[in-house]
Short mmCIF file of C-alpha atoms in Angstrom, two decimals:
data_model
loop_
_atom_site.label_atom_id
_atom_site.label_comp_id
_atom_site.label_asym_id
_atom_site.label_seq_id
_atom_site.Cartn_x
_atom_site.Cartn_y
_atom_site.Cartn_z
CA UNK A 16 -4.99 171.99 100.72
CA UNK A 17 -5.59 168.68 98.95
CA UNK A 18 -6.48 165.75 101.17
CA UNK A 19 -3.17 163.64 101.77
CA UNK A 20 -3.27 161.31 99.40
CA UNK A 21 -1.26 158.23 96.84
CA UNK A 22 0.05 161.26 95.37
CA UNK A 23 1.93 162.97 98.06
CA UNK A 24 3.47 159.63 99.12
CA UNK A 25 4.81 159.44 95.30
CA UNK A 26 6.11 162.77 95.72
CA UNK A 27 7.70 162.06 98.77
CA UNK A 28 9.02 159.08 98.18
CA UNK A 29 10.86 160.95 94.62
CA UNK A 30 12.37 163.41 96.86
CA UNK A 31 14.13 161.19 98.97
CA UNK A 32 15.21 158.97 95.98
CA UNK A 33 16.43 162.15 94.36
CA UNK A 34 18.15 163.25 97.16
CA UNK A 35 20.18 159.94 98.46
CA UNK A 36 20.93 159.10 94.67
CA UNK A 37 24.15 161.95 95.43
CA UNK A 38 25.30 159.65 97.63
CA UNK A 39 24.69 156.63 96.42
CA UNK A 40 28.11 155.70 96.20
CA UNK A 41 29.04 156.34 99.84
CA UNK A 42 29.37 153.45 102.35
CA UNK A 43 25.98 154.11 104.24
CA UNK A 44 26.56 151.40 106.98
CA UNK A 45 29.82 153.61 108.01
CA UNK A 46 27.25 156.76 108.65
CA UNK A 47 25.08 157.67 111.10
CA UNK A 48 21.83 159.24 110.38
CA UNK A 49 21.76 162.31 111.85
CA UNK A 50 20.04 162.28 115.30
CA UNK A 51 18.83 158.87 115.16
CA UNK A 52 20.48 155.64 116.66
CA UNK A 53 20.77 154.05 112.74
CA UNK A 54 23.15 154.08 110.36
CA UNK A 55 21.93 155.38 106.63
CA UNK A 56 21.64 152.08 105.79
CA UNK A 57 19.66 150.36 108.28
CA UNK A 58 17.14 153.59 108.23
CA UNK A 59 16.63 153.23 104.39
CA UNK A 60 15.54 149.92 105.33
CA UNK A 61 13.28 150.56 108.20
CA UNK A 62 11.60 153.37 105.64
CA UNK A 63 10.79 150.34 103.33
CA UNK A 64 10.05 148.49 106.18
CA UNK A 65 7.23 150.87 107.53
CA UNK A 66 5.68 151.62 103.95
CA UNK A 67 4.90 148.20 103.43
CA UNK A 68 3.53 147.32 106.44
CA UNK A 69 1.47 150.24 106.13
CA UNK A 70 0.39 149.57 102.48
CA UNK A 71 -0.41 145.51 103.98
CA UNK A 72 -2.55 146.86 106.95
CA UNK A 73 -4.68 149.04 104.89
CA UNK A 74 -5.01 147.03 102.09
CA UNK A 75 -5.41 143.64 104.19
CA UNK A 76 -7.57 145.83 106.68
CA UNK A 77 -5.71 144.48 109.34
CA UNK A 78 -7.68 145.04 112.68
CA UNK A 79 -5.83 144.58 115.77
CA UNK A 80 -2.21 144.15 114.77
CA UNK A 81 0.41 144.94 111.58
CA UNK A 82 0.12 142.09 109.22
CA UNK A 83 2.67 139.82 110.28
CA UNK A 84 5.99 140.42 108.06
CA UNK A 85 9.09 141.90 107.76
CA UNK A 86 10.75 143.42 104.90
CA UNK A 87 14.40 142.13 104.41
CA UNK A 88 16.68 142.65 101.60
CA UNK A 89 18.45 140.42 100.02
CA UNK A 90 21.58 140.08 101.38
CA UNK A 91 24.38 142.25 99.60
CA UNK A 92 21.67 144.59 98.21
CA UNK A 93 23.69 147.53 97.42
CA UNK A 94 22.95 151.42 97.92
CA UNK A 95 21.13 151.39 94.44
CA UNK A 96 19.25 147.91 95.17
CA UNK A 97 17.96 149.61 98.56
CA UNK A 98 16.97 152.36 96.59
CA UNK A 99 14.44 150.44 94.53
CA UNK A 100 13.38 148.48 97.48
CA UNK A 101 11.92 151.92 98.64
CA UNK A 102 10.53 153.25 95.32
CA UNK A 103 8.94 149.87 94.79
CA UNK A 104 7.40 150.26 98.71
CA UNK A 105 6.28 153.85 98.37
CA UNK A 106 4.38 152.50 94.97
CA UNK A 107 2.50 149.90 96.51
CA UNK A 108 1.69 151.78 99.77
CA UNK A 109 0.36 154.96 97.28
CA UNK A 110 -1.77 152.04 95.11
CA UNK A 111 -2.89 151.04 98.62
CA UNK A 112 -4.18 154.59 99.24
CA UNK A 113 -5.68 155.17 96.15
CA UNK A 114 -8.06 152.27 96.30
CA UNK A 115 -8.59 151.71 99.52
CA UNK A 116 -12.57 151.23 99.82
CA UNK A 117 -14.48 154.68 101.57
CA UNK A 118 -14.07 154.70 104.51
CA UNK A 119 -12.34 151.82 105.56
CA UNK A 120 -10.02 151.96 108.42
CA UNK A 121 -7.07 149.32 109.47
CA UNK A 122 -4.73 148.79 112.58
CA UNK A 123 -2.55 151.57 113.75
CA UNK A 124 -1.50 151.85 117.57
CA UNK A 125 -1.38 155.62 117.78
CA UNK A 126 -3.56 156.60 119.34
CA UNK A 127 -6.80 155.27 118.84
CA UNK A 128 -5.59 152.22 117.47
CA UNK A 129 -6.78 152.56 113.49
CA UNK A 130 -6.02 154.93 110.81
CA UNK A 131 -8.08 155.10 107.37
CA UNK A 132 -6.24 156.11 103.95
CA UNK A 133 -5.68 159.85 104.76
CA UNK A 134 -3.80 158.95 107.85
CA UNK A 135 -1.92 156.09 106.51
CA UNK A 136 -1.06 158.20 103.22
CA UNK A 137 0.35 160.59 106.19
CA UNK A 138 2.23 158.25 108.10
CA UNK A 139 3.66 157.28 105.07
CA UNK A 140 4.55 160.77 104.12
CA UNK A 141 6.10 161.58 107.40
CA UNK A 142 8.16 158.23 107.78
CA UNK A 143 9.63 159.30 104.33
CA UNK A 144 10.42 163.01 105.05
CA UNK A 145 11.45 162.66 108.37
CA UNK A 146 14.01 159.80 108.22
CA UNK A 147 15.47 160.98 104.42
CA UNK A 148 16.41 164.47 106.73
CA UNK A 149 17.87 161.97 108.69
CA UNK A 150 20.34 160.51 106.33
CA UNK A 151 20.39 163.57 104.60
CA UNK A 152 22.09 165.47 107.94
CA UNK A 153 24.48 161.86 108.24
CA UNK A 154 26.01 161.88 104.30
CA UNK A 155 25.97 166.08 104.38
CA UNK A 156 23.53 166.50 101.29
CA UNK A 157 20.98 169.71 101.68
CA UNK A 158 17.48 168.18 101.89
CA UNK A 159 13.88 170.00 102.07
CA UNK A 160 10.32 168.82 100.92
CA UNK A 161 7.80 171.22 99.79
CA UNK A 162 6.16 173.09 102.45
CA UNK A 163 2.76 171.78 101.39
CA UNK A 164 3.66 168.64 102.27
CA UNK A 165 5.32 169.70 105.71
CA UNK A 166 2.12 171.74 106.31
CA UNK A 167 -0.49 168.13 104.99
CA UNK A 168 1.59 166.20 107.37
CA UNK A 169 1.02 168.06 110.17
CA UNK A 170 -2.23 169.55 110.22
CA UNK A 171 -3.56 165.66 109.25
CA UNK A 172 -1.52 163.84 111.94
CA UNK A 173 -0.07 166.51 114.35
CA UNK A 174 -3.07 168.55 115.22
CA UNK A 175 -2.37 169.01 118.83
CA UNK A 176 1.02 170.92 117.16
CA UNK A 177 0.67 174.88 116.94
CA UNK A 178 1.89 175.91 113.39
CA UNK A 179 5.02 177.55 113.09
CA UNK A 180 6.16 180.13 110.71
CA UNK A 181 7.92 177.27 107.88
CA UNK A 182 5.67 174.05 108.19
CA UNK A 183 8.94 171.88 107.62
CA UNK A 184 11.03 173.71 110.78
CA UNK A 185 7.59 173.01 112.55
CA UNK A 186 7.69 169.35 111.71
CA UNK A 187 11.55 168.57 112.51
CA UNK A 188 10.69 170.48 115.60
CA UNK A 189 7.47 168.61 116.61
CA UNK A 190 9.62 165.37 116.03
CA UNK A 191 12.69 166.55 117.92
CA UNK A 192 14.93 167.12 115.42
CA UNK A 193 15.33 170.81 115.21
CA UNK A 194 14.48 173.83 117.36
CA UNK A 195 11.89 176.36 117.44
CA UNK A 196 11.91 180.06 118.20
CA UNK A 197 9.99 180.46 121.57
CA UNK A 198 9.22 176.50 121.84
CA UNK A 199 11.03 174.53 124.54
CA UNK A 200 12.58 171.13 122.79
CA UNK A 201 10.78 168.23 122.17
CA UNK A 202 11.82 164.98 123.73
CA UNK A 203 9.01 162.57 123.42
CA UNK A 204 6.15 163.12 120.25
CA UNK A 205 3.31 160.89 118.92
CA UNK A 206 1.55 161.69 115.58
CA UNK A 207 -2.61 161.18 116.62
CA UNK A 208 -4.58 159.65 113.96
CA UNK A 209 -8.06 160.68 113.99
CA UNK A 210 -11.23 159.44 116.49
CA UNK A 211 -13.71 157.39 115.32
CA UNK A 212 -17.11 156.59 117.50
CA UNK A 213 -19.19 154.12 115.34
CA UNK A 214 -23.10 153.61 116.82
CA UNK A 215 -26.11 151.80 115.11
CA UNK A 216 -26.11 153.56 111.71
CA UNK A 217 -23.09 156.00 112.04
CA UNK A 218 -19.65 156.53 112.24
CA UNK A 219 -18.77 159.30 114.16
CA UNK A 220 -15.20 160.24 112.21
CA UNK A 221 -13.07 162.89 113.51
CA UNK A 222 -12.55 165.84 111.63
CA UNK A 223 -9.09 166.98 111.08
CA UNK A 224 -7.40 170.23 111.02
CA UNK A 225 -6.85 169.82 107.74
CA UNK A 226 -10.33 168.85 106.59
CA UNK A 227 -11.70 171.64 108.77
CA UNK A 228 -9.72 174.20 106.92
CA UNK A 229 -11.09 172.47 103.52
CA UNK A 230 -14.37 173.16 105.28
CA UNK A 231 -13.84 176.77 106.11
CA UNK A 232 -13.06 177.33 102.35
CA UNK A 233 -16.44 176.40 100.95
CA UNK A 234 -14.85 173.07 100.18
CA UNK A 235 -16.40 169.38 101.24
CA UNK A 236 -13.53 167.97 103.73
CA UNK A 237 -12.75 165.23 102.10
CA UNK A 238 -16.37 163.95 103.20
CA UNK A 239 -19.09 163.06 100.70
CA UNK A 240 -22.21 165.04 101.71
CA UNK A 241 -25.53 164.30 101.03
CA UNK A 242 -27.74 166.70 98.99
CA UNK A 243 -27.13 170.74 100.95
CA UNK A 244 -24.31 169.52 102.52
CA UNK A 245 -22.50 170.47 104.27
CA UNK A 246 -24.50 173.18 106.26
CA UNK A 247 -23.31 176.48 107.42
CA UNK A 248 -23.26 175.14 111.15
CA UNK A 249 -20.80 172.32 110.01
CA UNK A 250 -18.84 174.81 108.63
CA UNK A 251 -18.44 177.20 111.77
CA UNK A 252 -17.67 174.06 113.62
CA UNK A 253 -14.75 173.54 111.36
CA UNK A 254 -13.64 177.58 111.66
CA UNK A 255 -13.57 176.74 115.74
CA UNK A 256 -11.80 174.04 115.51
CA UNK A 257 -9.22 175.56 112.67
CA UNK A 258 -9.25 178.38 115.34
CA UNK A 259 -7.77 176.07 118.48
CA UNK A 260 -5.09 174.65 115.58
CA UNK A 261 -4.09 177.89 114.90
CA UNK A 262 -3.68 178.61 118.83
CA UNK A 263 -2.06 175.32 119.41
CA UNK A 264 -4.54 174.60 122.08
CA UNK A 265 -6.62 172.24 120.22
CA UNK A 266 -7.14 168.40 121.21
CA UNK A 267 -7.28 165.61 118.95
CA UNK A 268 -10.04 163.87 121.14
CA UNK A 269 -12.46 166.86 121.70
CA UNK A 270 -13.21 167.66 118.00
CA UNK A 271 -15.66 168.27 115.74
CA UNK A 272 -17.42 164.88 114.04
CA UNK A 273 -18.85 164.06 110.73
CA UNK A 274 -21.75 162.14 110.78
CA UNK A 275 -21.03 159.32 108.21
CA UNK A 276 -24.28 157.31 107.58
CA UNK A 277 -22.78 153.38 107.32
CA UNK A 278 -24.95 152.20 104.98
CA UNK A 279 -23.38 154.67 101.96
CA UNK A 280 -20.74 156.32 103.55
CA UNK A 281 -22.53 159.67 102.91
CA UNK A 282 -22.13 162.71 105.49
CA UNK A 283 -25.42 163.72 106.76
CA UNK A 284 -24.24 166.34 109.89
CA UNK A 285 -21.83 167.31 111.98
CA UNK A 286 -21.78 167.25 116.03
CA UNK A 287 -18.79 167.98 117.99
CA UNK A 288 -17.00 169.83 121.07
CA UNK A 289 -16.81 173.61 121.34
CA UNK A 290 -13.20 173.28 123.34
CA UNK A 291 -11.89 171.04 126.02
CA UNK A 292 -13.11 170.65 129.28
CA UNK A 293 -12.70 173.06 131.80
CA UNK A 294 -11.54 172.83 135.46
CA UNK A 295 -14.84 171.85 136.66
CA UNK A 296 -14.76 168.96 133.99
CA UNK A 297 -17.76 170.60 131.69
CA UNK A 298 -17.86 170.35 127.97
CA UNK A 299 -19.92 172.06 125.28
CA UNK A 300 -21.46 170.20 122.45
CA UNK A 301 -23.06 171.07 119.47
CA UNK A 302 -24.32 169.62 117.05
CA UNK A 303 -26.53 170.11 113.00
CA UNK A 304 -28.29 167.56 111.06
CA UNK A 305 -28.78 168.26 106.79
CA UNK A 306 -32.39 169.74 106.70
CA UNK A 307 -32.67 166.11 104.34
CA UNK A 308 -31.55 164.06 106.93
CA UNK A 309 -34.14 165.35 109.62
CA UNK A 310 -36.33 163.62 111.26
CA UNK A 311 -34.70 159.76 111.23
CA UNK A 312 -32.94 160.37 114.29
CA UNK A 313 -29.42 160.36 113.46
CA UNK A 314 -29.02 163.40 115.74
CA UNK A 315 -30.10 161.55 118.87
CA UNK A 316 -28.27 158.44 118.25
CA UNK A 317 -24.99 160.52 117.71
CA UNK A 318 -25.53 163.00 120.60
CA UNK A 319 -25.83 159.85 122.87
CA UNK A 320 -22.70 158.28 121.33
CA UNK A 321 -20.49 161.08 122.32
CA UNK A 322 -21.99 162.47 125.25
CA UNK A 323 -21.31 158.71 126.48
CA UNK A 324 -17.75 158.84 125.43
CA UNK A 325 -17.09 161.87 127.03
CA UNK A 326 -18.83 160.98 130.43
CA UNK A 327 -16.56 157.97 130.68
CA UNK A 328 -13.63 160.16 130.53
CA UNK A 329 -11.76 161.24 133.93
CA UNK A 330 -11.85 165.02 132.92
CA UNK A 331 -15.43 165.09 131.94
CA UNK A 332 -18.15 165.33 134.28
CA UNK A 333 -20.96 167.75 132.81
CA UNK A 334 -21.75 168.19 129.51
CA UNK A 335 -23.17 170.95 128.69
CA UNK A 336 -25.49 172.05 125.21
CA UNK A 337 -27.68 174.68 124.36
CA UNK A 338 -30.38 175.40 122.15
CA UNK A 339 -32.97 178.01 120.35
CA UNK A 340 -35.86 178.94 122.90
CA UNK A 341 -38.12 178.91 119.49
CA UNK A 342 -36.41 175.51 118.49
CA UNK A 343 -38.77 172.33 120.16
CA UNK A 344 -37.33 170.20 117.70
CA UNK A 345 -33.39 170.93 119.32
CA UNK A 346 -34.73 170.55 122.56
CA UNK A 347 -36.11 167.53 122.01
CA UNK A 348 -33.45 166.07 120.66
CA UNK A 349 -31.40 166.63 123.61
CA UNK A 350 -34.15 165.70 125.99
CA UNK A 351 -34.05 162.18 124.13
CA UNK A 352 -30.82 161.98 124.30
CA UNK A 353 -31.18 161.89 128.08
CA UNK A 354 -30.31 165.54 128.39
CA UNK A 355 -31.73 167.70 131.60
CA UNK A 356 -32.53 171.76 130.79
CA UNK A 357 -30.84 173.76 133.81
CA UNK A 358 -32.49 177.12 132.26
CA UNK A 359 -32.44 179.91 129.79
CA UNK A 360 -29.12 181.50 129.19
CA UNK A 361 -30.93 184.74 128.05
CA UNK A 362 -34.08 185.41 126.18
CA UNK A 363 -33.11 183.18 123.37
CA UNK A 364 -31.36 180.37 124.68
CA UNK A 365 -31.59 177.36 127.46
CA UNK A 366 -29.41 175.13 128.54
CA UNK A 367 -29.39 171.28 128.82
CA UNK A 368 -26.93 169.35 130.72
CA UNK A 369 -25.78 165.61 131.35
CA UNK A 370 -24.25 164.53 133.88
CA UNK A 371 -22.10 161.75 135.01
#
């Protein structure tokens, strides 16, 4: 699966032109699209609307609101007019995309208030799709995008969703606007951009479904890793996480992390949660460093980060790590890190724990 990109808002963006274009001589204000509140008219608009304002916040880098403007057509813009208004959008939000700097992240609300150019190529995406279904259902025209964008959509911005058998019956589910075989109906949905955790001389950047299965194919995750990179932990991190996807018991916030040096933007490790926390409020953590990234300390300063994000969580109270009996130099990273052993788990492991 290719990272979301420019290119899969282009595509998008065609399919909904080449879809509406059948009906572009219909009176859209006089129909309804589908399940939403809008008429076709007013939700062609508000999907201009949103891919601007996404392709201003990420190229502006907008920090802690939208950038603020509004798109409005000129008044009497016709079906054909509106039509252009949302090819020329799509354009500058995929431009926006492709050259956004590595790395760089801009204001989004949901739900860790920033996205970087994956997610906002995603939004994008899924703003397009969704809402051209919409109109689609209101003017009676068949309508359905390619399942591998149904299936980039939601394993970059719906990873707390379980996939389904068709990614695009998944997504109209997840977003209330179709039913799903043994699923109760969805009401209320959020799309979850990714975490990130920055520290000294990291970023901690959340690792998403759909990087992790790019991971679990021998591929890089859309992350640019220094020299052995990434390392065989990294990617069994990734299979555990692609793992709770699969299940649909995976968490956005308790996932596995690249460690993104700041200075380059270069990947030097991995450290994340095994699962979520149980009823006792105890997490597992692990973590691997690139053997040429040893020894600078990176795997403290990240273990710290996150262990201190967890612990100031409600449903964390312990977390818990373990190490190699035979490895000092993983024991003494956690014991830096402020980590406590509690014991050997067998003849080959001990256990460390921090507590709240």
């Amino acid at each position: 699966m290719r990272p979301m990109s420019g290119d899969h808002v282009t595509e998008a963006v065609a399919g909904c032109l080449a879809v509406l274009r059948k009906a572009i001589d219909r009176d859209w204000r006089s129909v309804r699209a589908g399940r939403v509140e809008w008429d076709c008219h007013t939700t062609a608009v508000h999907v201009a609307d949103d891919l601007v304002a996404y392709a201003a916040n990420l190229a502006g880098h907008a920090q802690d609101a939208y950038v603020p403007f509004a798109l409005k057509p000129d008044e009497g813009t016709d079906n054909a007019g509106l039509l252009q208004v949302v090819e020329a959008t799509g354009a500058l939000l995929a431009a926006a995309v492709a050259t956004a700097p590595p790395g760089v992240r801009a204001f989004h609300p949901y739900p860790f208030r920033s996205a970087d150019h994956v997610g906002f190529a995603a939004m994008g995406v899924a703003e397009v799709l969704l809402h051209t279904h919409d109109m689609a259902e209101g003017l009676g025209l068949p309508y359905e995008p390619s399942a591998e964008l149904a299936d980039s959509v939601l394993a970059t911005i719906f990873p707390h969703v379980r996939p389904g058998p068709e990614p695009w019956s998944t997504l109209l589910w997840a977003t209330g606007r179709g039913e799903l075989h043994g699923r109760a109906p969805v009401t209320e949905w959020r799309w979850h951009n990714n975490l990130v955790l920055p520290t000294e001389r990291l970023v901690l950047t959340g690792v998403r479904p759909a990087a992790a299965r790019d991971l679990v194919l021998d591929g890089d995750g859309g992350f640019d890793w220094i020299e052995g990179g990434p390392e065989q932990g990294t990617r069994d991190a990734a299979r555990m996480l692609l793992t709770a996807y699969e299940a649909g018991v995976h968490r956005p916030e308790f996932t596995t992390f690249a460690l993104v040096r700041a200075e380059d933007g270069r990947a030097v490790g991995a450290l994340g949660f095994h699962g979520t926390p149980d009823e006792d409020g105890r997490v597992e953590i692990g973590y691997n460093v690139c053997a040429a990234a040893r020894g600078r300390g990176y795997a403290t300063e990240a273990l710290r980060a996150l262990a201190r994000w967890a612990l100031a969580r409600d449903d964390v109270r312990t977390v818990h790590a373990r190490a190699q009996a035979a490895n000092t130099a993983s024991q003494a990273v956690l014991t830096r890190a402020g980590f406590d052993p509690v014991g050997a788990i067998d003849d080959r492991l001990v256990a460390y724990e921090l507590r709240s």
